[in-house]
JSON list of C-alpha atoms in Angstrom, two decimals:
[
{"chain": "O", "resi": 1, "resn": "CYS", "atom": "CA", "xyz": [-154.35, -75.04, -79.76]},
{"chain": "O", "resi": 2, "resn": "ASP", "atom": "CA", "xyz": [-154.57, -71.47, -80.91]},
{"chain": "O", "resi": 3, "resn": "LEU", "atom": "CA", "xyz": [-151.02, -70.30, -81.44]},
{"chain": "O", "resi": 4, "resn": "LYS", "atom": "CA", "xyz": [-150.35, -66.81, -80.21]},
{"chain": "O", "resi": 5, "resn": "GLU", "atom": "CA", "xyz": [-147.71, -64.45, -81.57]},
{"chain": "O", "resi": 6, "resn": "LYS", "atom": "CA", "xyz": [-144.09, -65.47, -81.05]},
{"chain": "O", "resi": 7, "resn": "LYS", "atom": "CA", "xyz": [-142.36, -64.07, -77.98]},
{"chain": "O", "resi": 8, "resn": "SER", "atom": "CA", "xyz": [-138.66, -63.44, -77.43]},
{"chain": "O", "resi": 9, "resn": "CYS", "atom": "CA", "xyz": [-136.71, -65.12, -74.62]},
{"chain": "O", "resi": 10, "resn": "ASP", "atom": "CA", "xyz": [-136.80, -61.97, -72.51]},
{"chain": "O", "resi": 11, "resn": "TYR", "atom": "CA", "xyz": [-140.60, -61.58, -72.73]},
{"chain": "O", "resi": 12, "resn": "ALA", "atom": "CA", "xyz": [-142.29, -61.38, -69.28]},
{"chain": "O", "resi": 13, "resn": "PHE", "atom": "CA", "xyz": [-145.27, -63.74, -69.38]},
{"chain": "O", "resi": 14, "resn": "GLN", "atom": "CA", "xyz": [-148.41, -62.75, -67.51]},
{"chain": "O", "resi": 15, "resn": "VAL", "atom": "CA", "xyz": [-150.08, -65.01, -64.93]},
{"chain": "O", "resi": 16, "resn": "TYR", "atom": "CA", "xyz": [-151.76, -67.99, -66.68]},
{"chain": "O", "resi": 17, "resn": "GLU", "atom": "CA", "xyz": [-150.16, -67.08, -70.02]},
{"chain": "O", "resi": 18, "resn": "HIS", "atom": "CA", "xyz": [-148.45, -70.05, -71.67]},
{"chain": "O", "resi": 19, "resn": "GLY", "atom": "CA", "xyz": [-145.21, -70.02, -73.61]},
{"chain": "O", "resi": 20, "resn": "LEU", "atom": "CA", "xyz": [-146.26, -72.48, -76.30]},
{"chain": "O", "resi": 21, "resn": "CYS", "atom": "CA", "xyz": [-149.95, -72.12, -76.92]},
{"chain": "O", "resi": 22, "resn": "GLU", "atom": "CA", "xyz": [-153.28, -71.61, -75.24]},
{"chain": "O", "resi": 23, "resn": "CYS", "atom": "CA", "xyz": [-156.09, -74.12, -75.61]},
{"chain": "O", "resi": 24, "resn": "SER", "atom": "CA", "xyz": [-159.77, -73.74, -75.00]},
{"chain": "O", "resi": 25, "resn": "PHE", "atom": "CA", "xyz": [-160.78, -76.47, -72.52]},
{"chain": "O", "resi": 26, "resn": "GLU", "atom": "CA", "xyz": [-164.22, -76.94, -74.12]},
{"chain": "O", "resi": 27, "resn": "SER", "atom": "CA", "xyz": [-162.90, -77.51, -77.64]},
{"chain": "O", "resi": 28, "resn": "THR", "atom": "CA", "xyz": [-160.11, -79.78, -76.36]},
{"chain": "O", "resi": 29, "resn": "LEU", "atom": "CA", "xyz": [-162.59, -81.91, -74.42]},
{"chain": "O", "resi": 30, "resn": "GLU", "atom": "CA", "xyz": [-164.86, -82.26, -77.46]},
{"chain": "O", "resi": 31, "resn": "VAL", "atom": "CA", "xyz": [-161.96, -83.41, -79.65]},
{"chain": "O", "resi": 32, "resn": "VAL", "atom": "CA", "xyz": [-160.78, -85.94, -77.05]},
{"chain": "O", "resi": 33, "resn": "ASN", "atom": "CA", "xyz": [-164.33, -87.29, -76.62]},
{"chain": "O", "resi": 34, "resn": "GLU", "atom": "CA", "xyz": [-164.80, -87.56, -80.37]},
{"chain": "O", "resi": 35, "resn": "HIS", "atom": "CA", "xyz": [-161.60, -89.61, -80.76]},
{"chain": "O", "resi": 36, "resn": "PHE", "atom": "CA", "xyz": [-162.43, -91.72, -77.69]},
{"chain": "O", "resi": 37, "resn": "GLY", "atom": "CA", "xyz": [-165.92, -92.46, -79.00]},
{"chain": "O", "resi": 38, "resn": "LYS", "atom": "CA", "xyz": [-164.56, -93.60, -82.37]},
{"chain": "O", "resi": 39, "resn": "ALA", "atom": "CA", "xyz": [-161.96, -95.85, -80.75]},
{"chain": "O", "resi": 40, "resn": "LEU", "atom": "CA", "xyz": [-164.54, -97.96, -78.90]},
{"chain": "O", "resi": 41, "resn": "ALA", "atom": "CA", "xyz": [-166.85, -100.33, -80.70]},
{"chain": "O", "resi": 42, "resn": "SER", "atom": "CA", "xyz": [-170.51, -99.81, -79.86]},
{"chain": "O", "resi": 43, "resn": "PRO", "atom": "CA", "xyz": [-172.49, -102.84, -78.71]},
{"chain": "O", "resi": 44, "resn": "SER", "atom": "CA", "xyz": [-174.67, -104.46, -81.36]},
{"chain": "O", "resi": 45, "resn": "LYS", "atom": "CA", "xyz": [-178.45, -103.99, -81.39]},
{"chain": "O", "resi": 46, "resn": "ALA", "atom": "CA", "xyz": [-178.79, -107.62, -80.26]},
{"chain": "O", "resi": 47, "resn": "GLU", "atom": "CA", "xyz": [-176.55, -106.95, -77.26]},
{"chain": "O", "resi": 48, "resn": "MET", "atom": "CA", "xyz": [-178.63, -103.92, -76.29]},
{"chain": "O", "resi": 49, "resn": "GLN", "atom": "CA", "xyz": [-182.13, -105.37, -76.75]},
{"chain": "O", "resi": 50, "resn": "CYS", "atom": "CA", "xyz": [-182.52, -106.17, -73.05]},
{"chain": "O", "resi": 51, "resn": "LEU", "atom": "CA", "xyz": [-181.69, -102.60, -71.94]},
{"chain": "O", "resi": 52, "resn": "LYS", "atom": "CA", "xyz": [-184.48, -100.31, -70.72]},
{"chain": "O", "resi": 53, "resn": "LYS", "atom": "CA", "xyz": [-184.86, -96.98, -72.51]},
{"chain": "O", "resi": 54, "resn": "ALA", "atom": "CA", "xyz": [-184.08, -94.03, -70.25]},
{"chain": "O", "resi": 55, "resn": "GLU", "atom": "CA", "xyz": [-186.38, -91.43, -71.82]},
{"chain": "O", "resi": 56, "resn": "THR", "atom": "CA", "xyz": [-184.99, -88.63, -69.64]},
{"chain": "O", "resi": 57, "resn": "GLY", "atom": "CA", "xyz": [-181.44, -89.75, -70.41]},
{"chain": "O", "resi": 58, "resn": "CYS", "atom": "CA", "xyz": [-178.80, -91.63, -68.46]},
{"chain": "O", "resi": 59, "resn": "ARG", "atom": "CA", "xyz": [-177.94, -88.40, -66.64]},
{"chain": "O", "resi": 60, "resn": "ALA", "atom": "CA", "xyz": [-181.24, -88.63, -64.70]},
{"chain": "O", "resi": 61, "resn": "ILE", "atom": "CA", "xyz": [-180.44, -92.08, -63.27]},
{"chain": "O", "resi": 62, "resn": "THR", "atom": "CA", "xyz": [-178.97, -92.07, -59.75]},
{"chain": "O", "resi": 63, "resn": "ASP", "atom": "CA", "xyz": [-178.47, -95.76, -58.93]},
{"chain": "O", "resi": 64, "resn": "ARG", "atom": "CA", "xyz": [-176.03, -98.34, -60.31]},
{"chain": "O", "resi": 65, "resn": "LEU", "atom": "CA", "xyz": [-178.50, -101.11, -61.16]},
{"chain": "O", "resi": 66, "resn": "ASN", "atom": "CA", "xyz": [-180.81, -98.90, -63.23]},
{"chain": "O", "resi": 67, "resn": "CYS", "atom": "CA", "xyz": [-177.85, -97.20, -64.88]},
{"chain": "O", "resi": 68, "resn": "LEU", "atom": "CA", "xyz": [-176.19, -100.42, -66.01]},
{"chain": "O", "resi": 69, "resn": "SER", "atom": "CA", "xyz": [-179.48, -101.86, -67.29]},
{"chain": "O", "resi": 70, "resn": "SER", "atom": "CA", "xyz": [-180.45, -98.83, -69.37]},
{"chain": "O", "resi": 71, "resn": "MET", "atom": "CA", "xyz": [-179.67, -97.00, -72.60]},
{"chain": "O", "resi": 72, "resn": "ASP", "atom": "CA", "xyz": [-180.03, -93.28, -73.31]},
{"chain": "O", "resi": 73, "resn": "ASP", "atom": "CA", "xyz": [-183.26, -92.42, -75.14]},
{"chain": "O", "resi": 74, "resn": "SER", "atom": "CA", "xyz": [-183.21, -88.67, -74.54]},
{"chain": "O", "resi": 75, "resn": "TRP", "atom": "CA", "xyz": [-183.48, -85.81, -77.00]},
{"chain": "O", "resi": 76, "resn": "GLN", "atom": "CA", "xyz": [-179.78, -84.99, -76.54]},
{"chain": "O", "resi": 77, "resn": "ASP", "atom": "CA", "xyz": [-177.66, -86.48, -79.30]},
{"chain": "O", "resi": 78, "resn": "SER", "atom": "CA", "xyz": [-174.26, -85.80, -77.77]},
{"chain": "O", "resi": 79, "resn": "VAL", "atom": "CA", "xyz": [-172.53, -84.22, -74.76]},
{"chain": "O", "resi": 80, "resn": "LYS", "atom": "CA", "xyz": [-169.28, -82.33, -75.42]},
{"chain": "O", "resi": 81, "resn": "GLY", "atom": "CA", "xyz": [-168.64, -84.37, -78.56]},
{"chain": "O", "resi": 82, "resn": "LEU", "atom": "CA", "xyz": [-169.48, -87.76, -77.01]},
{"chain": "O", "resi": 83, "resn": "LYS", "atom": "CA", "xyz": [-172.51, -89.52, -78.53]},
{"chain": "O", "resi": 84, "resn": "VAL", "atom": "CA", "xyz": [-175.11, -90.37, -75.89]},
{"chain": "O", "resi": 85, "resn": "ASN", "atom": "CA", "xyz": [-178.49, -90.95, -77.57]},
{"chain": "O", "resi": 86, "resn": "GLY", "atom": "CA", "xyz": [-179.00, -94.65, -78.27]},
{"chain": "O", "resi": 87, "resn": "GLU", "atom": "CA", "xyz": [-175.89, -95.61, -76.29]},
{"chain": "O", "resi": 88, "resn": "PRO", "atom": "CA", "xyz": [-175.80, -97.83, -73.18]},
{"chain": "O", "resi": 89, "resn": "CYS", "atom": "CA", "xyz": [-175.58, -95.92, -69.90]},
{"chain": "O", "resi": 90, "resn": "VAL", "atom": "CA", "xyz": [-172.29, -95.99, -67.98]},
{"chain": "O", "resi": 91, "resn": "TRP", "atom": "CA", "xyz": [-172.02, -95.95, -64.17]},
{"chain": "O", "resi": 92, "resn": "CYS", "atom": "CA", "xyz": [-169.36, -93.53, -62.95]},
{"chain": "O", "resi": 93, "resn": "GLY", "atom": "CA", "xyz": [-168.50, -95.47, -59.80]},
{"chain": "O", "resi": 94, "resn": "GLY", "atom": "CA", "xyz": [-170.81, -93.47, -57.55]},
{"chain": "O", "resi": 95, "resn": "GLY", "atom": "CA", "xyz": [-168.99, -90.20, -58.21]},
{"chain": "O", "resi": 96, "resn": "GLN", "atom": "CA", "xyz": [-169.60, -87.33, -60.61]},
{"chain": "O", "resi": 97, "resn": "CYS", "atom": "CA", "xyz": [-169.27, -88.33, -64.25]},
{"chain": "O", "resi": 98, "resn": "HIS", "atom": "CA", "xyz": [-167.80, -84.96, -65.21]},
{"chain": "O", "resi": 99, "resn": "ASP", "atom": "CA", "xyz": [-167.18, -81.48, -63.87]},
{"chain": "O", "resi": 100, "resn": "GLY", "atom": "CA", "xyz": [-170.03, -79.05, -63.82]},
{"chain": "O", "resi": 101, "resn": "ALA", "atom": "CA", "xyz": [-172.77, -81.63, -63.30]},
{"chain": "O", "resi": 102, "resn": "ASP", "atom": "CA", "xyz": [-174.01, -83.89, -60.52]},
{"chain": "O", "resi": 103, "resn": "THR", "atom": "CA", "xyz": [-174.64, -86.85, -62.83]},
{"chain": "O", "resi": 104, "resn": "LEU", "atom": "CA", "xyz": [-173.67, -90.31, -61.56]},
{"chain": "O", "resi": 105, "resn": "CYS", "atom": "CA", "xyz": [-174.63, -92.24, -64.70]}
]
């Protein structure tokens, strides 16, 4: 969070102004993804040898079977702090994987 200047108890906050701190959503999401990615063990190379390489990335896959049998082989190393290149694809249950994109995988 970026701490703003201290306010007194009688200060009249503006709409969407927070009393404690204001956080940038993008930077917060990147930090959370970075910690999440470090907390999970990646599969070994042996466990991933049967996966197909998705050269256009997991984000281009639109069906469950192809998603779960593929690994990302795109040019993009990470998305919002979460490593994607070389990682197994993840199916998002048939819904959007994240806001701002129509990706299913």
